[in-house]
């Protein structure tokens, strides 16, 4: 009963935060990323903006690098990092609606902690993380990702990634571009066509 109430509470809070964030921002969403993270020391290097991946640092403009054989470790270039909530160890597994912004603590080489702790990662579950990266425009941007983890931490797929297109602006975990904006553009085109 309490779990259901908490779930509804967080879902409502997330929807409100996501709607407020999406209304005034330029969220870029890579919804079908589906990047399998190899259980290797190199892992996968990811350029979030270009939507490219590679097996080493030679990947131009890479932003995040999940890796590890028996655990889930992370690597980020200087200036970027994975969000760490003060009360947790390593990258935090964030609830939907959590804000990823300049007030966070970002680590360049953390290891995800799995277990029962408040922000710990979970096996056989979707885990949400926040990150910061220096974009091609030279400024810091904030984003979130959803990582599905299997029966153990070495089985993982980075399902989706989103980031705030406006430099320095925060983003809520779960925020995606507002579909209404695209629908309005299509409707505007239809109205203009009828006026001719």
Tab-separated table of C-alpha atoms in Angstrom:
chain	number	residue	atom	x	y	z
A	1	UNK	CA	0.000	0.000	0.000
A	2	UNK	CA	2.738	2.494	1.008
A	3	UNK	CA	4.793	1.446	-2.013
A	4	UNK	CA	1.854	2.164	-4.339
A	5	UNK	CA	1.307	5.572	-2.754
A	6	UNK	CA	5.012	6.419	-3.015
A	7	UNK	CA	5.085	5.253	-6.629
A	8	UNK	CA	2.078	7.457	-7.469
A	9	UNK	CA	3.643	10.388	-5.581
A	10	UNK	CA	6.953	10.116	-7.465
A	11	UNK	CA	5.172	9.606	-10.800
A	12	UNK	CA	3.064	12.746	-10.229
A	13	UNK	CA	6.083	14.763	-9.121
A	14	UNK	CA	8.063	13.509	-12.107
A	15	UNK	CA	5.288	14.362	-14.562
A	16	UNK	CA	4.988	17.875	-13.113
A	17	UNK	CA	8.753	18.441	-13.177
A	18	UNK	CA	9.122	16.970	-16.662
A	19	UNK	CA	6.290	19.115	-18.010
A	20	UNK	CA	7.780	22.256	-16.441
A	21	UNK	CA	11.263	21.449	-17.733
A	22	UNK	CA	10.145	20.517	-21.240
A	23	UNK	CA	8.023	23.625	-21.618
A	24	UNK	CA	11.018	25.972	-21.693
A	25	UNK	CA	13.906	23.851	-22.864
A	26	UNK	CA	15.449	22.140	-25.852
A	27	UNK	CA	15.740	18.534	-24.745
A	28	UNK	CA	17.589	16.257	-27.148
A	29	UNK	CA	16.503	12.624	-26.792
A	30	UNK	CA	18.211	9.497	-28.131
A	31	UNK	CA	15.292	7.233	-27.348
A	32	UNK	CA	16.418	4.161	-29.236
A	33	UNK	CA	20.083	4.104	-28.238
A	34	UNK	CA	20.021	0.427	-27.115
A	35	UNK	CA	23.791	0.347	-26.589
A	36	UNK	CA	25.018	-2.952	-25.167
A	37	UNK	CA	27.851	-2.183	-22.724
A	38	UNK	CA	30.465	-4.921	-23.127
A	39	UNK	CA	31.752	-6.589	-19.944
A	40	UNK	CA	35.304	-5.523	-20.779
A	41	UNK	CA	37.880	-3.168	-19.363
A	42	UNK	CA	37.330	-0.800	-22.322
A	43	UNK	CA	33.514	-0.905	-22.269
A	44	UNK	CA	31.894	1.540	-24.666
A	45	UNK	CA	32.902	5.163	-25.351
A	46	UNK	CA	29.882	7.295	-26.257
A	47	UNK	CA	29.646	10.672	-27.994
A	48	UNK	CA	26.202	11.802	-26.826
A	49	UNK	CA	25.731	14.610	-29.362
A	50	UNK	CA	26.963	12.762	-32.448
A	51	UNK	CA	25.330	9.481	-31.337
A	52	UNK	CA	28.494	7.568	-32.089
A	53	UNK	CA	30.314	4.894	-30.120
A	54	UNK	CA	33.753	3.325	-30.035
A	55	UNK	CA	35.888	0.882	-28.096
A	56	UNK	CA	38.570	3.370	-26.989
A	57	UNK	CA	39.467	7.019	-26.346
A	58	UNK	CA	40.122	7.526	-30.051
A	59	UNK	CA	36.384	8.181	-30.493
A	60	UNK	CA	36.157	11.868	-31.328
A	61	UNK	CA	34.344	13.970	-28.720
A	62	UNK	CA	33.366	11.080	-26.423
A	63	UNK	CA	31.396	12.118	-23.332
A	64	UNK	CA	30.806	9.029	-21.157
A	65	UNK	CA	32.379	5.584	-20.924
A	66	UNK	CA	30.561	2.834	-18.980
A	67	UNK	CA	32.783	-0.254	-18.616
A	68	UNK	CA	33.905	-3.080	-16.328
A	69	UNK	CA	34.079	-6.857	-16.244
A	70	UNK	CA	32.474	-7.704	-12.894
A	71	UNK	CA	31.041	-4.342	-11.935
A	72	UNK	CA	29.777	-1.196	-13.648
A	73	UNK	CA	32.449	1.485	-13.691
A	74	UNK	CA	32.402	4.845	-15.451
A	75	UNK	CA	34.909	7.164	-17.029
A	76	UNK	CA	34.334	10.732	-18.202
A	77	UNK	CA	36.657	13.355	-19.685
A	78	UNK	CA	37.818	16.215	-17.474
A	79	UNK	CA	34.963	18.683	-17.108
A	80	UNK	CA	32.216	16.054	-17.267
A	81	UNK	CA	31.099	13.283	-14.973
A	82	UNK	CA	28.403	11.045	-13.564
A	83	UNK	CA	26.055	12.474	-10.896
A	84	UNK	CA	26.651	11.358	-7.331
A	85	UNK	CA	24.161	12.199	-4.562
A	86	UNK	CA	26.022	12.983	-1.320
A	87	UNK	CA	24.436	10.150	0.677
A	88	UNK	CA	25.367	7.457	-1.863
A	89	UNK	CA	28.538	5.736	-2.977
A	90	UNK	CA	29.372	6.205	-6.664
A	91	UNK	CA	26.882	7.171	-9.380
A	92	UNK	CA	23.358	7.459	-8.062
A	93	UNK	CA	20.359	5.508	-9.339
A	94	UNK	CA	17.971	8.458	-9.597
A	95	UNK	CA	14.176	8.589	-9.361
A	96	UNK	CA	12.182	9.964	-12.287
A	97	UNK	CA	11.892	13.728	-11.953
A	98	UNK	CA	15.206	14.192	-10.119
A	99	UNK	CA	16.949	17.342	-11.320
A	100	UNK	CA	20.365	17.059	-12.954
A	101	UNK	CA	22.004	20.489	-12.850
A	102	UNK	CA	24.980	22.563	-11.744
A	103	UNK	CA	24.239	21.916	-8.052
A	104	UNK	CA	25.177	18.230	-8.370
A	105	UNK	CA	28.460	16.468	-7.656
A	106	UNK	CA	29.913	14.873	-10.803
A	107	UNK	CA	32.644	12.232	-10.655
A	108	UNK	CA	35.024	11.387	-13.501
A	109	UNK	CA	35.842	7.788	-12.471
A	110	UNK	CA	33.128	6.348	-10.192
A	111	UNK	CA	31.877	2.772	-9.700
A	112	UNK	CA	28.146	2.018	-9.394
A	113	UNK	CA	27.142	0.523	-6.050
A	114	UNK	CA	24.536	-2.262	-6.263
A	115	UNK	CA	22.302	-3.204	-3.329
A	116	UNK	CA	19.532	-2.016	-1.051
A	117	UNK	CA	20.769	1.529	-0.349
A	118	UNK	CA	18.608	4.534	-1.222
A	119	UNK	CA	20.435	5.507	-4.441
A	120	UNK	CA	22.073	2.141	-5.151
A	121	UNK	CA	21.741	0.452	-8.514
A	122	UNK	CA	19.543	-2.627	-8.922
A	123	UNK	CA	19.959	-5.827	-10.939
A	124	UNK	CA	17.067	-6.981	-13.155
A	125	UNK	CA	15.872	-3.365	-13.355
A	126	UNK	CA	16.041	-0.059	-15.202
A	127	UNK	CA	18.428	2.362	-13.480
A	128	UNK	CA	18.508	6.105	-14.186
A	129	UNK	CA	21.655	8.215	-13.934
A	130	UNK	CA	22.589	11.855	-14.444
A	131	UNK	CA	25.679	13.189	-16.164
A	132	UNK	CA	27.391	16.364	-17.324
A	133	UNK	CA	29.534	16.818	-20.410
A	134	UNK	CA	31.351	19.514	-22.353
A	135	UNK	CA	29.425	19.777	-25.613
A	136	UNK	CA	30.752	20.752	-29.037
A	137	UNK	CA	29.733	24.363	-28.255
A	138	UNK	CA	32.397	24.354	-25.509
A	139	UNK	CA	29.889	24.681	-22.677
A	140	UNK	CA	28.703	22.283	-19.980
A	141	UNK	CA	25.413	20.456	-20.617
A	142	UNK	CA	23.412	18.159	-18.335
A	143	UNK	CA	21.701	14.899	-19.211
A	144	UNK	CA	20.232	11.633	-17.975
A	145	UNK	CA	20.313	8.054	-19.153
A	146	UNK	CA	18.438	4.803	-18.569
A	147	UNK	CA	20.530	1.684	-18.150
A	148	UNK	CA	18.827	-1.714	-18.040
A	149	UNK	CA	20.841	-4.154	-15.916
A	150	UNK	CA	20.325	-7.915	-16.084
A	151	UNK	CA	20.861	-10.622	-13.481
A	152	UNK	CA	24.297	-9.226	-12.619
A	153	UNK	CA	26.086	-5.878	-13.167
A	154	UNK	CA	28.008	-7.171	-16.207
A	155	UNK	CA	24.777	-7.516	-18.251
A	156	UNK	CA	23.712	-3.985	-19.180
A	157	UNK	CA	22.205	-1.971	-22.018
A	158	UNK	CA	22.108	1.812	-22.197
A	159	UNK	CA	18.551	2.101	-23.513
A	160	UNK	CA	18.120	5.855	-23.839
A	161	UNK	CA	19.943	9.130	-23.301
A	162	UNK	CA	18.624	12.684	-23.132
A	163	UNK	CA	20.349	15.991	-22.523
A	164	UNK	CA	19.514	19.659	-22.296
A	165	UNK	CA	20.404	21.406	-25.540
A	166	UNK	CA	20.737	24.753	-23.764
A	167	UNK	CA	24.127	25.083	-22.083
A	168	UNK	CA	24.107	25.194	-18.291
A	169	UNK	CA	20.382	24.462	-17.970
A	170	UNK	CA	19.243	21.554	-15.784
A	171	UNK	CA	17.127	18.626	-16.913
A	172	UNK	CA	14.714	16.354	-15.045
A	173	UNK	CA	15.356	12.621	-15.241
A	174	UNK	CA	12.804	11.285	-17.711
A	175	UNK	CA	12.365	14.585	-19.596
A	176	UNK	CA	11.975	14.167	-23.348
A	177	UNK	CA	11.031	16.656	-26.083
A	178	UNK	CA	7.405	17.700	-25.843
A	179	UNK	CA	5.502	15.933	-28.627
A	180	UNK	CA	2.970	18.766	-28.614
A	181	UNK	CA	5.560	21.144	-30.054
A	182	UNK	CA	6.070	18.915	-33.100
A	183	UNK	CA	2.319	18.419	-33.489
A	184	UNK	CA	1.785	22.201	-33.405
A	185	UNK	CA	4.415	22.676	-36.113
A	186	UNK	CA	2.624	20.109	-38.276
A	187	UNK	CA	-0.732	21.779	-37.626
A	188	UNK	CA	0.740	25.191	-38.490
A	189	UNK	CA	1.982	23.763	-41.803
A	190	UNK	CA	-1.496	22.341	-42.545
A	191	UNK	CA	-3.185	25.697	-41.765
A	192	UNK	CA	-0.711	27.569	-44.004
A	193	UNK	CA	-1.326	25.066	-46.830
A	194	UNK	CA	-5.110	25.586	-46.594
A	195	UNK	CA	-4.753	29.390	-46.731
A	196	UNK	CA	-3.039	29.238	-50.147
